[in-house]
PDB file of C-alpha atoms in Angstrom:
ATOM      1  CA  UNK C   1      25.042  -2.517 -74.332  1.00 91.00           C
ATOM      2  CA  UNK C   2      21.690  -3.284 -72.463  1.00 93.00           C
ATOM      3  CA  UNK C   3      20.341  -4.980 -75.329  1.00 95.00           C
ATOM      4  CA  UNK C   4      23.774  -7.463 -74.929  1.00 96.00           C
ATOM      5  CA  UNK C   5      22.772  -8.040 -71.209  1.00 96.00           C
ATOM      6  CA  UNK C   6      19.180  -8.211 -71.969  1.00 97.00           C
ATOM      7  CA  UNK C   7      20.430 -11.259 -74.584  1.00 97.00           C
ATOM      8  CA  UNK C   8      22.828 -12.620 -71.964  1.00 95.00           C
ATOM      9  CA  UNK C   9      19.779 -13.533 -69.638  1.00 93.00           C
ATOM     10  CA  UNK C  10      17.456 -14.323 -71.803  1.00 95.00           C
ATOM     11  CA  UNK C  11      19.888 -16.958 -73.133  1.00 96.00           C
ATOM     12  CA  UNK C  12      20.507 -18.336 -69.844  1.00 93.00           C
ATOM     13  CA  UNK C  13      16.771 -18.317 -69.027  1.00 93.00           C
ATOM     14  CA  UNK C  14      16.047 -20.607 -72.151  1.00 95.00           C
ATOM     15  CA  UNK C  15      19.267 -22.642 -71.458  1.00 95.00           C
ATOM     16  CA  UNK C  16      18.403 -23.283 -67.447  1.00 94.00           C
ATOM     17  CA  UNK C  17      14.510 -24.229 -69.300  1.00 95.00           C
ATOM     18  CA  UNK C  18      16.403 -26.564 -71.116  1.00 96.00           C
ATOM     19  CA  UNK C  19      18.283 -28.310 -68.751  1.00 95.00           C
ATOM     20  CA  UNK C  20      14.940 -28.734 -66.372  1.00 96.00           C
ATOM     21  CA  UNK C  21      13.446 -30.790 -69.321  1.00 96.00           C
ATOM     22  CA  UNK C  22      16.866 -32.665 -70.074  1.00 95.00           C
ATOM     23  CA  UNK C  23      17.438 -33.326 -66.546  1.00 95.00           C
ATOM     24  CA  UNK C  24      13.932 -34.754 -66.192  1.00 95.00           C
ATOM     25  CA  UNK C  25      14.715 -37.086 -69.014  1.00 95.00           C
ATOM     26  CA  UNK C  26      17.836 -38.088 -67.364  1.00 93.00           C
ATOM     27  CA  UNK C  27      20.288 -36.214 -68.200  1.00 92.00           C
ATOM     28  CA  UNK C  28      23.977 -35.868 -66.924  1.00 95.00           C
ATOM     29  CA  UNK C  29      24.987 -34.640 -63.449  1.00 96.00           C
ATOM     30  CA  UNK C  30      25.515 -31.184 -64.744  1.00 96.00           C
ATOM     31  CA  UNK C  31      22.287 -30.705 -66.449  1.00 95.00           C
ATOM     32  CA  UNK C  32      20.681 -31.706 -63.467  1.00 95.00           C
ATOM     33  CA  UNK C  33      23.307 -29.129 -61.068  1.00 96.00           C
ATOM     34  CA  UNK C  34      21.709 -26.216 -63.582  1.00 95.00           C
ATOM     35  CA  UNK C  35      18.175 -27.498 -63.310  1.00 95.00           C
ATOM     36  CA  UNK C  36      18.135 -27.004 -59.908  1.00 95.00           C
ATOM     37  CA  UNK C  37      19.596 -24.282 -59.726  1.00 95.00           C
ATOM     38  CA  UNK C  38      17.266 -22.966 -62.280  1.00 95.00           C
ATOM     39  CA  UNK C  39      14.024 -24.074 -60.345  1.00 95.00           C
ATOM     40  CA  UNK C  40      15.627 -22.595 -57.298  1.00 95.00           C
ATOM     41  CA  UNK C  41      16.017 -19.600 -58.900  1.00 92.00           C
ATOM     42  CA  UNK C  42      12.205 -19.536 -60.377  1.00 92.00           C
ATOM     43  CA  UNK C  43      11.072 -20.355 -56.971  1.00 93.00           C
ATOM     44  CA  UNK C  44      13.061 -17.141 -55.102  1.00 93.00           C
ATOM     45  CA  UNK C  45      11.748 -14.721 -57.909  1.00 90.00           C
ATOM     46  CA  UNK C  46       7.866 -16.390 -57.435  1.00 91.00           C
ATOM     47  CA  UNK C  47       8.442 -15.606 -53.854  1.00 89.00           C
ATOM     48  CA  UNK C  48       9.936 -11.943 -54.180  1.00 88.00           C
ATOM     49  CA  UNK C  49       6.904 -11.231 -56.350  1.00 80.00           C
ATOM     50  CA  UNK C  50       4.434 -12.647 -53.755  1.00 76.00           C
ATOM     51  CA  UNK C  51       5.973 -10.485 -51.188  1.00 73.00           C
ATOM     52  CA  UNK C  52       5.951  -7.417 -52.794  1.00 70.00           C
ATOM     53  CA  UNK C  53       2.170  -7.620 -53.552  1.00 68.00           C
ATOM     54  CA  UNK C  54       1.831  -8.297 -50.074  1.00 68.00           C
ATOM     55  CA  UNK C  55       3.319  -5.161 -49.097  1.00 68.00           C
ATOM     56  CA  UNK C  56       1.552  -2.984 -51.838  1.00 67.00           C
ATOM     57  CA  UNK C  57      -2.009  -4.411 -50.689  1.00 68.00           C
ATOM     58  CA  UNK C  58      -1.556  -4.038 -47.097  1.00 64.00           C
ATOM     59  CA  UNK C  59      -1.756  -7.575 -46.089  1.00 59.00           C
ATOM     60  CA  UNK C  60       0.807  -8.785 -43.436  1.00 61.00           C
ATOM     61  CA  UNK C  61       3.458 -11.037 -44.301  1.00 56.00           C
ATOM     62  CA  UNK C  62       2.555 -13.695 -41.832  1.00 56.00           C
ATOM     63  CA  UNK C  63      -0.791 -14.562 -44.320  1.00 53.00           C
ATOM     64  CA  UNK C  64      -0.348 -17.669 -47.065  1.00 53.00           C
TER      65      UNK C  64
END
């Protein structure tokens, strides 16, 4: 069952990837809907990441 859920995203990781590079190329409306929606998701886990090795270092959050 994990393994099925473990597929699930990794298919939907490869097909938001997808849709970036079609949308880029000019794709239709929807492709471009899941391509940013895609890079808006990449850009919330980049920043959960960077705040949690904030908080394991020590640094305060208020640093860039």
């Amino acid at each position: 069952m994990i393994g099925l859920v473990l597929l699930g995203v990794v298919a939907l990781a490869v097909g938001g990837c997808a849709c970036v590079v079609w949308a880029e190329r000019g794709g239709p409306r929807w492709a471009r809907a899941v391509a940013a929606m895609t890079l808006a998701a990449g850009e919330l886990v980049r920043h959960s990441g960077k705040n949690r090795r904030r908080q394991v270092n020590g640094t305060p959050s208020g640093d860039d």
